[in-house]
mmCIF file of C-alpha atoms and ligand atoms in Angstrom:
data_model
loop_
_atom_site.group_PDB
_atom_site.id
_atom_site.type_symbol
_atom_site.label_atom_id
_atom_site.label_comp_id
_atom_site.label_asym_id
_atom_site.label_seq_id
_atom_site.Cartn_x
_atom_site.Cartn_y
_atom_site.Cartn_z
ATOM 1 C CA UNK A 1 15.392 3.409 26.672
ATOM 2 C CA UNK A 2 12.737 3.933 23.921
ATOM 3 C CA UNK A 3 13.412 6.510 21.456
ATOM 4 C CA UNK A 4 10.370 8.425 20.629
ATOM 5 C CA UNK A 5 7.162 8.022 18.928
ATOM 6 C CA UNK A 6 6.051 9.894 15.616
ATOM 7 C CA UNK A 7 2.662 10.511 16.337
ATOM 8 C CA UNK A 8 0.822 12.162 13.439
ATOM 9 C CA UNK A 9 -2.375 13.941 14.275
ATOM 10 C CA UNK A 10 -5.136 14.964 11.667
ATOM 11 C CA UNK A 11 -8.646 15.978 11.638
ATOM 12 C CA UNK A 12 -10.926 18.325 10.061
ATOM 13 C CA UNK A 13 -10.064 22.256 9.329
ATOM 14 C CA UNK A 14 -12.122 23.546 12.680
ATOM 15 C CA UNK A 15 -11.741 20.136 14.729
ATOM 16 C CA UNK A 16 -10.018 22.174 16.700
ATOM 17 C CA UNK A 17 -6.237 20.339 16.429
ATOM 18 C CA UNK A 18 -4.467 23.357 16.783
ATOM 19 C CA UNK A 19 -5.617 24.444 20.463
ATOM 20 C CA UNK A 20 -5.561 20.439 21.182
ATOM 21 C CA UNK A 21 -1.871 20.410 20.470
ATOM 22 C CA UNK A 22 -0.925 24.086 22.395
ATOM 23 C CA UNK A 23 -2.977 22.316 25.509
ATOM 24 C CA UNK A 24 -1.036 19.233 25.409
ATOM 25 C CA UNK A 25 2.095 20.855 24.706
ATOM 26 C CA UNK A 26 1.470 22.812 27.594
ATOM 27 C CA UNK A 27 1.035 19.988 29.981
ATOM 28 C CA UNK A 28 3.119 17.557 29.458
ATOM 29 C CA UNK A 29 6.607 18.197 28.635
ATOM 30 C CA UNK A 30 7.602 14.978 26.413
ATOM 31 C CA UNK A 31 6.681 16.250 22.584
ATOM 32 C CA UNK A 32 7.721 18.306 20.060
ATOM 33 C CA UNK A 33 5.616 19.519 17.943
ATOM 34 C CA UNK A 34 7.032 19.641 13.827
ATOM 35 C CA UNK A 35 6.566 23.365 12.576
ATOM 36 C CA UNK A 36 5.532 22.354 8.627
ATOM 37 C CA UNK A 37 6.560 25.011 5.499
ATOM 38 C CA UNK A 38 4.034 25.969 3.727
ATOM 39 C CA UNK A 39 2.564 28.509 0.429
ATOM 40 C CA UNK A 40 -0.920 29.499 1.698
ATOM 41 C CA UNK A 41 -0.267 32.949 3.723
ATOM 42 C CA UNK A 42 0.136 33.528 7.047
ATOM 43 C CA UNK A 43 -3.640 34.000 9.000
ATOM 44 C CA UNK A 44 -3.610 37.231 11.037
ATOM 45 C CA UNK A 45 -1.071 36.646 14.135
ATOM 46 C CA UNK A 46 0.389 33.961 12.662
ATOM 47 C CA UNK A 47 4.402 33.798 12.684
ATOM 48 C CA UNK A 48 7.433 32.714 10.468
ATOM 49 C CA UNK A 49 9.005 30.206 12.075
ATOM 50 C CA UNK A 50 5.977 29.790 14.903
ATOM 51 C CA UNK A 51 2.858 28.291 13.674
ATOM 52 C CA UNK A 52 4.239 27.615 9.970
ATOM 53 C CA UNK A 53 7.777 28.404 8.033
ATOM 54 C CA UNK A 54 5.915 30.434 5.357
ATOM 55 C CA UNK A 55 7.333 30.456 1.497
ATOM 56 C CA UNK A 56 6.635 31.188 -2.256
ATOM 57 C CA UNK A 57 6.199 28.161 -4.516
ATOM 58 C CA UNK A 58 9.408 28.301 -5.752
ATOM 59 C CA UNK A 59 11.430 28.229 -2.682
ATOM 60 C CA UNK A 60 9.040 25.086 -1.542
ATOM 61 C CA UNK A 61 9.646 23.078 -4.835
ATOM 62 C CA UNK A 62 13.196 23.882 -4.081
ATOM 63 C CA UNK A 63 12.712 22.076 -0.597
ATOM 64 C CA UNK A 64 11.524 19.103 -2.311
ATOM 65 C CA UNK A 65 14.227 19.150 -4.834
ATOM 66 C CA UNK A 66 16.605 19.046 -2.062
ATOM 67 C CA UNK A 67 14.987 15.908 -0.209
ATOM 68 C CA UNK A 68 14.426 18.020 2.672
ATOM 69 C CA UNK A 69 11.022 16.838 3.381
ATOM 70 C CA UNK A 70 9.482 13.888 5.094
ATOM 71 C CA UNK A 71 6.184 13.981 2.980
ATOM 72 C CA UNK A 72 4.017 17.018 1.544
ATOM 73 C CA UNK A 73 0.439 17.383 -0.202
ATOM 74 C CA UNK A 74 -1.161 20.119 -1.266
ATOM 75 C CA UNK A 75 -4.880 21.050 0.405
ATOM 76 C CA UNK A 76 -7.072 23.578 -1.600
ATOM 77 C CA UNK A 77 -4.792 24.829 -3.621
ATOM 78 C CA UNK A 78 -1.536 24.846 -1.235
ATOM 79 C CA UNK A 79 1.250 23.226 -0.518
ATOM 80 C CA UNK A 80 2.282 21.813 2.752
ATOM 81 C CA UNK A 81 5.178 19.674 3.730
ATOM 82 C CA UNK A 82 7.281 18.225 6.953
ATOM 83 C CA UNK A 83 10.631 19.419 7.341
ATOM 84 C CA UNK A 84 12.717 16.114 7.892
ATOM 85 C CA UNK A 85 15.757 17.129 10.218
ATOM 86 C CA UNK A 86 14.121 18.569 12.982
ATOM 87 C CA UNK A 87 11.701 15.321 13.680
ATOM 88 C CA UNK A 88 14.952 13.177 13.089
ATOM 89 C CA UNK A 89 16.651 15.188 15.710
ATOM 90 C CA UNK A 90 13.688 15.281 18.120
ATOM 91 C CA UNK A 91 12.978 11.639 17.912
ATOM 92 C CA UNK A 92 16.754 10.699 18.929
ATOM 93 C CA UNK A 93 16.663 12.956 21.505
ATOM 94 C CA UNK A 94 13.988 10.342 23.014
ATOM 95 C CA UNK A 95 10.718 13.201 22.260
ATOM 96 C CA UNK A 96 7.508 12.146 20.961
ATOM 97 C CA UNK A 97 6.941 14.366 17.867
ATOM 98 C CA UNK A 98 3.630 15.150 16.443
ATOM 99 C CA UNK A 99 3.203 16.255 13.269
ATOM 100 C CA UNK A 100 -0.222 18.149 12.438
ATOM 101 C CA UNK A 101 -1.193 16.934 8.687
ATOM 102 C CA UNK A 102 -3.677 15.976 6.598
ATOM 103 C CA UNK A 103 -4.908 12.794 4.945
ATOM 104 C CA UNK A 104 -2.451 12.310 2.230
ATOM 105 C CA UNK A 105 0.524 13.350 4.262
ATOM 106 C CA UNK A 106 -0.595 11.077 7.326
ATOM 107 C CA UNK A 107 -0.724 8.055 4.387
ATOM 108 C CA UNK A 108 2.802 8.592 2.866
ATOM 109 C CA UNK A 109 4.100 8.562 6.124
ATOM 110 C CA UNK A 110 2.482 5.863 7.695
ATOM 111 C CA UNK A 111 3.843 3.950 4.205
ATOM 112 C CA UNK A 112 7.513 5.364 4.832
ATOM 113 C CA UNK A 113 7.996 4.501 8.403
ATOM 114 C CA UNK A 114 5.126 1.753 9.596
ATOM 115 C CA UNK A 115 5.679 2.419 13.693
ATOM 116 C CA UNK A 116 4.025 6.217 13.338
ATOM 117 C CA UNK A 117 1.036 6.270 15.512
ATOM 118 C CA UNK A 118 -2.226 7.848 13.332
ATOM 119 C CA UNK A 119 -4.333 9.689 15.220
ATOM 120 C CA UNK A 120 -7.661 11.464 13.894
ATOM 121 C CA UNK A 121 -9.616 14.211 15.919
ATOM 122 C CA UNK A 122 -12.988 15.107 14.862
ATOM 123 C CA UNK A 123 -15.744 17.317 16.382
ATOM 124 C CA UNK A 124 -19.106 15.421 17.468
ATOM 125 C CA UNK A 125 -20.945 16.025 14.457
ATOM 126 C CA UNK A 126 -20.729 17.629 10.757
ATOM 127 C CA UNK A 127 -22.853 20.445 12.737
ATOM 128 C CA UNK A 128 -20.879 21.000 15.158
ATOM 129 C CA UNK A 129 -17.286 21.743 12.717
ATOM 130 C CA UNK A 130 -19.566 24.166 10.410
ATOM 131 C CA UNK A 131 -20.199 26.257 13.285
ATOM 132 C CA UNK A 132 -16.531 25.892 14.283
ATOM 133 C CA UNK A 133 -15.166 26.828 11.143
ATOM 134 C CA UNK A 134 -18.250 29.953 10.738
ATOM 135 C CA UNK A 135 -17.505 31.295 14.340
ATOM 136 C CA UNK A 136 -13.635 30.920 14.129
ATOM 137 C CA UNK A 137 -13.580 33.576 11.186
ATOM 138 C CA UNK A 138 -10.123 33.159 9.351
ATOM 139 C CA UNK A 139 -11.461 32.031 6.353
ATOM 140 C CA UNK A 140 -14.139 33.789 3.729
ATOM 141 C CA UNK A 141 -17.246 31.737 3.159
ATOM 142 C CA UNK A 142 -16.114 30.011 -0.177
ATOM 143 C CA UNK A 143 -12.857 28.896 1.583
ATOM 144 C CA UNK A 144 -15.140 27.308 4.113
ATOM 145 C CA UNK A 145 -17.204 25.894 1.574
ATOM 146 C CA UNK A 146 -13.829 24.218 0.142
ATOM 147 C CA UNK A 147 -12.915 23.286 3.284
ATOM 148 C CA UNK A 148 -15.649 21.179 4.355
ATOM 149 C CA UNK A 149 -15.787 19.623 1.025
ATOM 150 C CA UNK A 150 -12.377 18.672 1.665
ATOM 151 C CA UNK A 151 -13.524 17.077 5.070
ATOM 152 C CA UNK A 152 -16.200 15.156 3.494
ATOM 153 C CA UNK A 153 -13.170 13.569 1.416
ATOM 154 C CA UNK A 154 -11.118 13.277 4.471
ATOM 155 C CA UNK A 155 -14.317 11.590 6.124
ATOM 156 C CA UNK A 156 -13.716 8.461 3.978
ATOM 157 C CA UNK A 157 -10.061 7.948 5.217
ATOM 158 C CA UNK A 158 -10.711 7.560 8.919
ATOM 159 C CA UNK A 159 -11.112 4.205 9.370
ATOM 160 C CA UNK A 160 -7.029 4.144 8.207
ATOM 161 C CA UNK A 161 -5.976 5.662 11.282
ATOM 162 C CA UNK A 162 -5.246 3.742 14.147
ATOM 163 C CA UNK A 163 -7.436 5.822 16.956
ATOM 164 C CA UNK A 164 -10.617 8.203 16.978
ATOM 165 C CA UNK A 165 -10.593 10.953 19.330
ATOM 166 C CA UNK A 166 -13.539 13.430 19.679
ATOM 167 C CA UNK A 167 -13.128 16.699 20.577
ATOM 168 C CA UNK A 168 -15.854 17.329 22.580
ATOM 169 C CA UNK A 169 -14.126 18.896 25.945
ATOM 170 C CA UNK A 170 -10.524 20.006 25.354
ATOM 171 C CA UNK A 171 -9.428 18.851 28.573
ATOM 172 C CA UNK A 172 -10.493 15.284 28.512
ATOM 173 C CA UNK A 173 -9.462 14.987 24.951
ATOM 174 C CA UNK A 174 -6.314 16.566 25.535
ATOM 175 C CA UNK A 175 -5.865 13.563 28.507
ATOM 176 C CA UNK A 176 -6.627 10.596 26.068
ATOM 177 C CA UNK A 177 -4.242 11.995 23.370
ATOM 178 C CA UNK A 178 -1.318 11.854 26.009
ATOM 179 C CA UNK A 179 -2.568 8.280 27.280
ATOM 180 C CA UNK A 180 -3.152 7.487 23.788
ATOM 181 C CA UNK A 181 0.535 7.917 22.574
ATOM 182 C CA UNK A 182 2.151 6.848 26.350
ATOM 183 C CA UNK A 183 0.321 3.067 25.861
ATOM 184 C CA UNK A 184 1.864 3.125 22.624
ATOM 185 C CA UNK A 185 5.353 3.111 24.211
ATOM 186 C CA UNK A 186 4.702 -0.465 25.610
ATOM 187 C CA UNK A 187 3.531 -1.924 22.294
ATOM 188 C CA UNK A 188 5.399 -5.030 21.779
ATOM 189 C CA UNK A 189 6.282 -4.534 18.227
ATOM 190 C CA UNK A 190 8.357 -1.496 20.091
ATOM 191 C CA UNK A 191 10.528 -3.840 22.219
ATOM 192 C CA UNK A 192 12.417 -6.235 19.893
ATOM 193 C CA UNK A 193 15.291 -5.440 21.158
ATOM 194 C CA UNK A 194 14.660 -5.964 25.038
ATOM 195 C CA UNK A 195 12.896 -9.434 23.226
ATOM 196 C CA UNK A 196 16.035 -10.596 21.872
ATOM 197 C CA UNK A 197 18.215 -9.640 24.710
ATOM 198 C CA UNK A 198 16.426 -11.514 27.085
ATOM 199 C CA UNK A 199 16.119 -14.397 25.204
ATOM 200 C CA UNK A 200 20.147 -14.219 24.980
ATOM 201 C CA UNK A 201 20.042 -13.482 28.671
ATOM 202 C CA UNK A 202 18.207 -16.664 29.547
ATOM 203 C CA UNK A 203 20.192 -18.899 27.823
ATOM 204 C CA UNK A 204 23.268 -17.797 29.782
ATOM 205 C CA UNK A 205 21.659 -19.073 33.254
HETATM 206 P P1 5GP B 301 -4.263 25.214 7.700
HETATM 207 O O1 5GP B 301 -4.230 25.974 6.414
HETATM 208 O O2 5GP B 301 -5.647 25.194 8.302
HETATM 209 O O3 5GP B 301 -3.207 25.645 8.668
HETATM 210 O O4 5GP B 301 -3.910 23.689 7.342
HETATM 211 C C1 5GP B 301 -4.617 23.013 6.351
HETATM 212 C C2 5GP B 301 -4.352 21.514 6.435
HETATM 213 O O5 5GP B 301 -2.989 21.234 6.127
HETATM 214 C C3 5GP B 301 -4.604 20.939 7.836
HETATM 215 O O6 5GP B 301 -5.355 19.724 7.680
HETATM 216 C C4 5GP B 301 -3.222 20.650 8.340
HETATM 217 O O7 5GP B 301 -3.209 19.553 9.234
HETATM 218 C C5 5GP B 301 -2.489 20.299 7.053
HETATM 219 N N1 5GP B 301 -1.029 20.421 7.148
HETATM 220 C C6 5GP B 301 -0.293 21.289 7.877
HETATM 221 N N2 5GP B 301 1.010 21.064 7.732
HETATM 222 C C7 5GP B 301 1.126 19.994 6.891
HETATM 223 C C8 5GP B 301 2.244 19.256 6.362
HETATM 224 O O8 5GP B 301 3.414 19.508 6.635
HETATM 225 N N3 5GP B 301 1.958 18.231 5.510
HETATM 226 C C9 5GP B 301 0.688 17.890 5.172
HETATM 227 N N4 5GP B 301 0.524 16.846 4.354
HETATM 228 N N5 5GP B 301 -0.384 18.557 5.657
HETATM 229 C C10 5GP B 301 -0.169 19.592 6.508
#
């Protein structure tokens, strides 16, 4: 059987990834999701361990130090990185594990291991992710200022990324994602083994 697929998802700040990711999560029961470590503090409710492994600079340069990351970037003025033996763990285990990152991060992995699946989610319009990031209200008006700078960066990069999905109605985009990353399993580039037994198999007849 396959082992799983790293799927890494980005998108916008306010595309609207992270209630994308609890939905799919929710219904369908073959991914993990990586929890990332990262220095920007923790948004109200958020939780160690839950939505991000939170440390000081210090303890995060230590991470990289010790090799323990997959990839990590820093995004206005943070740094964020992938723990490496929990998605090693999860994709033996035969899970599909998504990884929630941004541009750079989605690049050096990509580079590092060429099967991952890139996936970008935007909103339907520039419009439409102000008003997201305005009405969601975790961040003061010059961090959303940054942060849609930052996407008009990001905006260049999309055409990297192997699919487009717009979040337009959670539940439909929620339903491509999952048929998005399933079709991957058949790729053929997936199945050189089951290629070269065959052939082997065939000549035996
Ligand atoms: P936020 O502060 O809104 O939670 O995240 C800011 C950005 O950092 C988002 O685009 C998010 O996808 C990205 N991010 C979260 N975790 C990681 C990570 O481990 N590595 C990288 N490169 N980006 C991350």
């Amino acid at each position: 059987m396959n082992k799983g697929i790293l799927v890494v998802v980005s998108g916008f700040s306010g595309a609207g990834k992270g209630t994308l990711m609890k939905r799919l999560l929710e219904k369908y029961d073959n991914y993990a999701l990586s929890i990332s470590v990262t220095t920007r503090s923790p948004r109200e409710g958020e939780q160690d361990g839950r939505e991000y492994f939170f440390r000081s600079r210090e303890e995060f340069e230590e991470w990289i130090e010790a090799d323990r990351l997959i990839e990590y970037a820093e995004y206005v003025g943070n740094y964020y990185g992938t723990p490496k033996d929990y998605v090693q763990e999860q994709l033996k285990a035969g899970k599909d594990v998504i990884l929630e990152i941004e541009i750079q991060g989605a690049l050096k992995v990509k580079e590092k291991l060429p099967d991952t699946l890139l996936l970008f989610v935007s909103p339907p319009s520039a419009q439409e992710l102000k008003r997201r990031l305005e009405t969601r209200g975790t961040e003061a008006p010059e961090l959303i200022q940054n942060r849609l700078r930052r996407a008009g960066e990001e905006a260049k990069g999309i055409l990297g990324y192997d699919y487009l999905l717009i979040n337009d109605d959670l539940e439909t985009c929620t339903d491509v994602m999952h048929r998005v990353i399933q079709s991957e399993h058949y790729r053929m580039q997936r199945s050189r083994e089951f290629a070269e037994r065959i052939v082997e198999e065939l000549k035996e007849l």
